[in-house]
Short mmCIF file of C-alpha atoms in Angstrom, two decimals:
data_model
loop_
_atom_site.label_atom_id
_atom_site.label_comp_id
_atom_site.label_asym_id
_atom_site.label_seq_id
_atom_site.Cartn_x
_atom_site.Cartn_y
_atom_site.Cartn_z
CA UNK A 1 -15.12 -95.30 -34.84
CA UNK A 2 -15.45 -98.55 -36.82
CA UNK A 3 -12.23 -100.46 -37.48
CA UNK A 4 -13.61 -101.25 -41.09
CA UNK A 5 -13.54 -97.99 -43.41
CA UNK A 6 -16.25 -97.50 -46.01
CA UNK A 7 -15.17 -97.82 -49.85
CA UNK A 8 -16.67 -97.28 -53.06
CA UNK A 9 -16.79 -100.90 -54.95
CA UNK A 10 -14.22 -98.88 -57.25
CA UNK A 11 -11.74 -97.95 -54.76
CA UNK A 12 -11.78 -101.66 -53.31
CA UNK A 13 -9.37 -102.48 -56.05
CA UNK A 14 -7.58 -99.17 -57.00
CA UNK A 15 -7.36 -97.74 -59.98
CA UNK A 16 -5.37 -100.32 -62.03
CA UNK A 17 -3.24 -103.30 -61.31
CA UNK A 18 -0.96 -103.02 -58.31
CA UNK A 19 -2.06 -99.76 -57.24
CA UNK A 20 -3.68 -99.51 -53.99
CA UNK A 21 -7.31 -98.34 -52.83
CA UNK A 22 -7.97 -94.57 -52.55
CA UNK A 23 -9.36 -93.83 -48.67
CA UNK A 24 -12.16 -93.81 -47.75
CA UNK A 25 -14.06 -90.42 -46.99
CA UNK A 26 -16.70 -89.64 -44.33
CA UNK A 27 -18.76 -86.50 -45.03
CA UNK A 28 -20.46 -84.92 -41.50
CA UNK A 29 -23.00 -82.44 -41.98
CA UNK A 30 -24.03 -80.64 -38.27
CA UNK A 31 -27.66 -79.51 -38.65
CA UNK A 32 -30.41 -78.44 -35.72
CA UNK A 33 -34.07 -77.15 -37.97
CA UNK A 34 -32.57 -77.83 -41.34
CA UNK A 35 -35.22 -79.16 -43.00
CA UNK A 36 -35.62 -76.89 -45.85
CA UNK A 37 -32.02 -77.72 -46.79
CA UNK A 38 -30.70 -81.25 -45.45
CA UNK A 39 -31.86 -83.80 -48.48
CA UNK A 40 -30.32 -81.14 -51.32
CA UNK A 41 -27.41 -81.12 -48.68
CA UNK A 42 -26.97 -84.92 -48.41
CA UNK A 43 -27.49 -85.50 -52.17
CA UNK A 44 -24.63 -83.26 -52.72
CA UNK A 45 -22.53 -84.62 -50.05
CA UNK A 46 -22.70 -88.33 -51.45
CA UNK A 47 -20.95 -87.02 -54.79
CA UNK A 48 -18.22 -86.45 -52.71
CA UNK A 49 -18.05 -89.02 -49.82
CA UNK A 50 -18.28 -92.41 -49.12
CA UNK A 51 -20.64 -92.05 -46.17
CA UNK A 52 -22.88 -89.28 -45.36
CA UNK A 53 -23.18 -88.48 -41.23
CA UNK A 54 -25.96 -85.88 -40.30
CA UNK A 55 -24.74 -84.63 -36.73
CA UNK A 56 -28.10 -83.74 -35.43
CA UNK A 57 -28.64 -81.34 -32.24
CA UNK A 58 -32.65 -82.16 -31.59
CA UNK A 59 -34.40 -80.68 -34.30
CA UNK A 60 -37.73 -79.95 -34.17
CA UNK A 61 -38.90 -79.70 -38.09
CA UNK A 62 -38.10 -82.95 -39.10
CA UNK A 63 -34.41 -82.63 -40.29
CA UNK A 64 -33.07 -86.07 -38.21
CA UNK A 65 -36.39 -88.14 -39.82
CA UNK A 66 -36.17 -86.68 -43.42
CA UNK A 67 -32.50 -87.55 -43.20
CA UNK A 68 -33.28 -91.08 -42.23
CA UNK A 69 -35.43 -91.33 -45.18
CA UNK A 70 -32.63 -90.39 -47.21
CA UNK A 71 -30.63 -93.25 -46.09
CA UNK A 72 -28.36 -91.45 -43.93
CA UNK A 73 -27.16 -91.98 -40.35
CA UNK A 74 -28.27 -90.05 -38.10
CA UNK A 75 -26.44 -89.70 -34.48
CA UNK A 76 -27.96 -87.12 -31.99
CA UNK A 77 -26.19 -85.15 -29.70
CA UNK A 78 -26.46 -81.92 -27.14
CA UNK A 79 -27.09 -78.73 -29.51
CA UNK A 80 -23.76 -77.05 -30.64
CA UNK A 81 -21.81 -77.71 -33.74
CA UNK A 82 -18.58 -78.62 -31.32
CA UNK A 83 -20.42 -82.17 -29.34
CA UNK A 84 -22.54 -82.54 -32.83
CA UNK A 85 -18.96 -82.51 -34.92
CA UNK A 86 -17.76 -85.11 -32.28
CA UNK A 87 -20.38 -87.46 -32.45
CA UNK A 88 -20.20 -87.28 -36.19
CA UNK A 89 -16.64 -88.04 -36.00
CA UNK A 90 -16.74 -91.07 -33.63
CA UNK A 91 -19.58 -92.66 -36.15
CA UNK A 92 -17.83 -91.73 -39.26
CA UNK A 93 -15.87 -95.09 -40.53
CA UNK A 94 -13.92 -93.50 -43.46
CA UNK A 95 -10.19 -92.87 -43.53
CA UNK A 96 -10.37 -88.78 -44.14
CA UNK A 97 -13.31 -86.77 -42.55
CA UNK A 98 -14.97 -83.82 -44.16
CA UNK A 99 -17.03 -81.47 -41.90
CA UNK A 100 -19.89 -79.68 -43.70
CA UNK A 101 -22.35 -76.84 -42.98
CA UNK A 102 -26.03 -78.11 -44.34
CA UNK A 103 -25.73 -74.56 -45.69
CA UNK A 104 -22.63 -75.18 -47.71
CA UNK A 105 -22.09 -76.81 -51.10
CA UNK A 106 -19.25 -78.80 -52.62
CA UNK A 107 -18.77 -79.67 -55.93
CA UNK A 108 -18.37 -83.07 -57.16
CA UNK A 109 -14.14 -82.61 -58.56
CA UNK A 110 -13.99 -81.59 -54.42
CA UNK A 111 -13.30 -85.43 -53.89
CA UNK A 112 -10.20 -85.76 -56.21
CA UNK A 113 -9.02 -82.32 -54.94
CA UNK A 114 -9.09 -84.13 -51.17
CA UNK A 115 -7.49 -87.05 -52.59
CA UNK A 116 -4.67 -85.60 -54.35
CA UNK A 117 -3.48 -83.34 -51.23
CA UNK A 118 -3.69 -86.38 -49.39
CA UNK A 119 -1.81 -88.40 -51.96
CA UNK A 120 1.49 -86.69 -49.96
CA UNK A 121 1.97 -88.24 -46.56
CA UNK A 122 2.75 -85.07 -45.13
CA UNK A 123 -0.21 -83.39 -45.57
CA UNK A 124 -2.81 -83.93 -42.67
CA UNK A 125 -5.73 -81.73 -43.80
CA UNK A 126 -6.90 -78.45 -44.70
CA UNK A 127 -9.79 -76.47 -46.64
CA UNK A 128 -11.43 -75.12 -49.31
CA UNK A 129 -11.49 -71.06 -50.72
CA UNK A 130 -14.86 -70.00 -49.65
CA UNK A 131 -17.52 -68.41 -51.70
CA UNK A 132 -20.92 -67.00 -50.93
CA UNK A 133 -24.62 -66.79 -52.50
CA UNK A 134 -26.13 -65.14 -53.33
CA UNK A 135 -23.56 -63.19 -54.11
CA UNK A 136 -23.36 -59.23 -53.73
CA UNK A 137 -21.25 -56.27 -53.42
CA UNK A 138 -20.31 -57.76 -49.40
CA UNK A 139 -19.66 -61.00 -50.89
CA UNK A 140 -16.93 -59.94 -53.50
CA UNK A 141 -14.97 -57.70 -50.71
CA UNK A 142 -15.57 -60.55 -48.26
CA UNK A 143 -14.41 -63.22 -50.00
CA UNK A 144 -11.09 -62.11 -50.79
CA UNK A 145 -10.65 -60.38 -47.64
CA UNK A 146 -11.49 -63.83 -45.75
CA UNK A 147 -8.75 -65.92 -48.15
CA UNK A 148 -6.41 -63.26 -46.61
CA UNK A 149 -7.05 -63.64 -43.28
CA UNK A 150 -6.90 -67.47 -43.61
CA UNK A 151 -3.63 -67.47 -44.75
CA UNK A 152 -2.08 -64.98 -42.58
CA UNK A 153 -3.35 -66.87 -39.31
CA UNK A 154 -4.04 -70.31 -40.45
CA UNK A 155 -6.77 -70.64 -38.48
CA UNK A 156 -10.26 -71.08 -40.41
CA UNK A 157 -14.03 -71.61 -39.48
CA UNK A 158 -16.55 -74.58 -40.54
CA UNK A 159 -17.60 -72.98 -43.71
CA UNK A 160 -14.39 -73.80 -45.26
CA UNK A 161 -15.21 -77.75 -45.66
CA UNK A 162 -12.60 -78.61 -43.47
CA UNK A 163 -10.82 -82.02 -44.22
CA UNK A 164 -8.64 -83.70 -41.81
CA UNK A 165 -7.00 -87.44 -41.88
CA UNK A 166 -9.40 -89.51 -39.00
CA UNK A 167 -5.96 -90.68 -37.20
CA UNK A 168 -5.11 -87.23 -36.81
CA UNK A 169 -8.55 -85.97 -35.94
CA UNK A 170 -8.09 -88.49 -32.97
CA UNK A 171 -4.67 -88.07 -32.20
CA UNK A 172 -5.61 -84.15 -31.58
CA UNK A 173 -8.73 -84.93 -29.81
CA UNK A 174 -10.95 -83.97 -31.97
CA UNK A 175 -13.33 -80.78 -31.69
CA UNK A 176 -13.64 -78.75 -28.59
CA UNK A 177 -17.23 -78.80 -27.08
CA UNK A 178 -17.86 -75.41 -28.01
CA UNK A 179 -21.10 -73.64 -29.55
CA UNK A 180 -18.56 -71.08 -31.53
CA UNK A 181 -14.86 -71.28 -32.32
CA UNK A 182 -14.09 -74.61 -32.20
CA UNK A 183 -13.27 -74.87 -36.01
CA UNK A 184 -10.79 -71.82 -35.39
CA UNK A 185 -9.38 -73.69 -32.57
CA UNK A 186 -9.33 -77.09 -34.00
CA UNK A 187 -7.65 -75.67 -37.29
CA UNK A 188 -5.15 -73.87 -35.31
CA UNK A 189 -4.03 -77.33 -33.70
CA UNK A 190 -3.99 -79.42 -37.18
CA UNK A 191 -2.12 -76.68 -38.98
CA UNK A 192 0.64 -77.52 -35.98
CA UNK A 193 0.48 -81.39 -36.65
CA UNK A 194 1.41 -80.89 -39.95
CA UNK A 195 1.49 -79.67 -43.68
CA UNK A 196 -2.32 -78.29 -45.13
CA UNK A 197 -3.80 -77.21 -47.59
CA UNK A 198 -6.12 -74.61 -49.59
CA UNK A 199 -8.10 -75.86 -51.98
CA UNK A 200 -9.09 -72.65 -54.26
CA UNK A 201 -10.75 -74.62 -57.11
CA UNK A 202 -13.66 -76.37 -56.83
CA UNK A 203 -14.44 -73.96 -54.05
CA UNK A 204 -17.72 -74.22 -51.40
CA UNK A 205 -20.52 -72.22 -51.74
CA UNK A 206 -21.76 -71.08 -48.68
CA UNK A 207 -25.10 -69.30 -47.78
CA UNK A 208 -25.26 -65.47 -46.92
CA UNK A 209 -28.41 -66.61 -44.85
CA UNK A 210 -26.16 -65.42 -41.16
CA UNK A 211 -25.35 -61.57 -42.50
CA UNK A 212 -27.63 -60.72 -45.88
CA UNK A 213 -29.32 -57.56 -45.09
CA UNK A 214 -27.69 -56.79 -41.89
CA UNK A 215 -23.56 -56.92 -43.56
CA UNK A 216 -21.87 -54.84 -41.03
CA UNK A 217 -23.44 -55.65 -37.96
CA UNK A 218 -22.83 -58.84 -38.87
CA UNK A 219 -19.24 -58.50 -39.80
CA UNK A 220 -18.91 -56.02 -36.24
CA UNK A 221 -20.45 -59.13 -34.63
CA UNK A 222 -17.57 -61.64 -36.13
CA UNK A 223 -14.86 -58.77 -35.35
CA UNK A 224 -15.83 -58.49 -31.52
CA UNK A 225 -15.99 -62.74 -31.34
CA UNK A 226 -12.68 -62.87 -32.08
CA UNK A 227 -11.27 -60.16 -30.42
CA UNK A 228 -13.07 -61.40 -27.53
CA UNK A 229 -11.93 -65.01 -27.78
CA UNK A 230 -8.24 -64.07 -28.13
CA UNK A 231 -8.57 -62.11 -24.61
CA UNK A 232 -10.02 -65.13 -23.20
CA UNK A 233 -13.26 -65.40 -22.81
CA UNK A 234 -15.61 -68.56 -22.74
CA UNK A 235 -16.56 -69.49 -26.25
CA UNK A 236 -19.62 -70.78 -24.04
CA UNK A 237 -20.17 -67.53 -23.12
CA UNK A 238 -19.76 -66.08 -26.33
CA UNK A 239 -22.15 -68.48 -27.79
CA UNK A 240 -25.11 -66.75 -26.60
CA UNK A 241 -23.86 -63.99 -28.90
CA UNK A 242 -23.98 -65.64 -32.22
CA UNK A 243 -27.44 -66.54 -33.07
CA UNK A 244 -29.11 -69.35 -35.30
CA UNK A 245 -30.31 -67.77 -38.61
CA UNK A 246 -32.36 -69.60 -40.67
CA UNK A 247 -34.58 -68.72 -44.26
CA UNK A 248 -33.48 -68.18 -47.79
CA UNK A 249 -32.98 -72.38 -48.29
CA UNK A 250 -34.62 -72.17 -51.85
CA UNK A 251 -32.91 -69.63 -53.45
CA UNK A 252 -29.38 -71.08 -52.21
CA UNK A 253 -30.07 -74.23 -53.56
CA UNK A 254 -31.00 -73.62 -56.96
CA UNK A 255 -28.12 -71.25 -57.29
CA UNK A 256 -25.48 -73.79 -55.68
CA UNK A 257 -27.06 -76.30 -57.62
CA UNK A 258 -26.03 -74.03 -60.59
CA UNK A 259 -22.89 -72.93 -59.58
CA UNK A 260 -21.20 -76.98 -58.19
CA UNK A 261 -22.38 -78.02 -61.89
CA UNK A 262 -20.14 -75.71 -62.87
CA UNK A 263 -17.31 -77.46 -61.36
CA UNK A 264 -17.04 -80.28 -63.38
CA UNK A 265 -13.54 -80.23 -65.15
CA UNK A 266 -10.79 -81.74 -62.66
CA UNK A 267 -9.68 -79.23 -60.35
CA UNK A 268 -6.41 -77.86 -60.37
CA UNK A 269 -3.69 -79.48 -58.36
CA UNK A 270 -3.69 -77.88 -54.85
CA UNK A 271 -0.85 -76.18 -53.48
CA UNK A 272 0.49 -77.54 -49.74
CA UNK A 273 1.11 -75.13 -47.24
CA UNK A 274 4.19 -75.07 -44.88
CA UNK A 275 2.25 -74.50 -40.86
CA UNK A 276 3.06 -71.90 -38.64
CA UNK A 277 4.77 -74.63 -36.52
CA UNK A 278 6.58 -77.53 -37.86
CA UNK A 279 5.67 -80.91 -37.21
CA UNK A 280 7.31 -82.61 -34.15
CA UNK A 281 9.79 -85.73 -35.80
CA UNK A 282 7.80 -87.62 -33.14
CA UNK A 283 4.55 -86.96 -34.58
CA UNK A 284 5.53 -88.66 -38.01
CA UNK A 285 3.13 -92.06 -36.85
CA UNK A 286 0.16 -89.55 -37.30
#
């Protein structure tokens, strides 16, 4: 990772005199055959970050070249969003990270909502209240019912636009290697290091594409992942249970598009969560 972090012009010389620079934030987006969705997904990332990463895991419809023409950097790595969120990590240059699905949308006021949980040292990360489109009768008893779970076992998955300080991202070691459950495990390990947070409003809008028209096997599928996981077994094993699903990229966009401008007003101020475990007093430096 770069020892110079990327600012906005704006941030170079804070926000009035004597007040220092906001950080810097690094948006990585992990995509393999995203082509249908990656420049709508970049676009929206920039009104949020300072640099835009695309994570790419050897695409074969163009999604690492159209990206390029976008201006982005591209950094390739093996297939599986755990090695494609590292490399995206070790390129990133900014002082907070933000890990994004190409299949999930923030909304502009998502910066400032970043930048005001991080305005108290003691936060080291956290995520956002997730919401799905299209939406549907699964989506309103899923959403909800996913906040829940969140908060009782604060542990969370990559659709969440998970943020995390880049010194603590290191310090922890980062992502696990995994093709499924890294962002559980990884969340599980920040929520340790320190206080997070949930970020209800703006929220990110996420794509039904993995369960619309199959809801319950889908959600029996999730269920039987975890279960699985927590008995042990190899999230490389269980891997070759959880499928790529692709389609519906048209739809999504317009109604994200829709929905993020939406979001305009400032969001409301977040509300910092006290972890399962308490910080260490040694791990203050992080």
């Amino acid at each position: 990772m770069s020892e110079e972090p990327v600012t906005r012009p704006q941030q170079e010389a804070g926000n009035g005199a004597g007040q220092p620079a906001l950080p810097s934030l690094s948006v990585v987006i992990v995509t393999w055959n995203e082509a249908p969705l990656i420049v709508d997904a970049v676009r929206a990332a920039r009104a949020v970050g300072d640099e835009v990463i695309v994570a790419e895991g050897g695409s074969t419809d163009g999604t690492a070249e159209t990206a390029r023409a976008e201006g982005c950097e591209v950094v390739m790595a093996p297939k599986g969003r755990g090695p494609q969120l590292q490399a995206g990590a070790s390129a990133a240059r900014g002082e907070v990270l933000l890990f994004l699905h190409a299949d999930a949308r923030l909304a502009p006021a998502a910066r400032a909502a970043i930048l005001d949980a991080l305005s108290d040292p003691e936060v080291v990360g956290g995520a956002f209240y997730v919401r799905f489109l299209p939406q549907s009768w699964f989506t309103g008893l899923l959403e909800p019912m996913n906040s829940l779970r969140r908060q009782a076992t604060k542990r969370y998955y990559g659709d969440t636009g998970l943020f995390v300080r880049a010194s603590v991202y290191r310090a922890l070691g980062g992502h696990k290697p995994w093709p499924v459950m890294h962002d559980y495990e990884f969340s599980g390990r920040m929520e340790k290091a320190g206080r997070c947070v949930y970020i209800r409003e703006p929220p990110i809008w996420a794509s039904t594409r993995r369960f619309r028209r199959r809801e319950l096997r889908t959600l029996f599928r999730w269920l039987a992942i975890q279960s699985l996981y927590r008995m042990g077994v190899s999230p490389y094993l269980l891997g070759r249970f959880y499928p790529d699903v692709r389609g519906d990229a048209e739809r999504f966009i317009a109604q994200a598009r829709e929905r993020i401008g939406q979001n305009k007003a400032a969001p409301e101020r977040v509300q910092a969560e006290t972890p399962m475990l308490q910080r260490d007093d040694n791990s203050s430096g992080i």
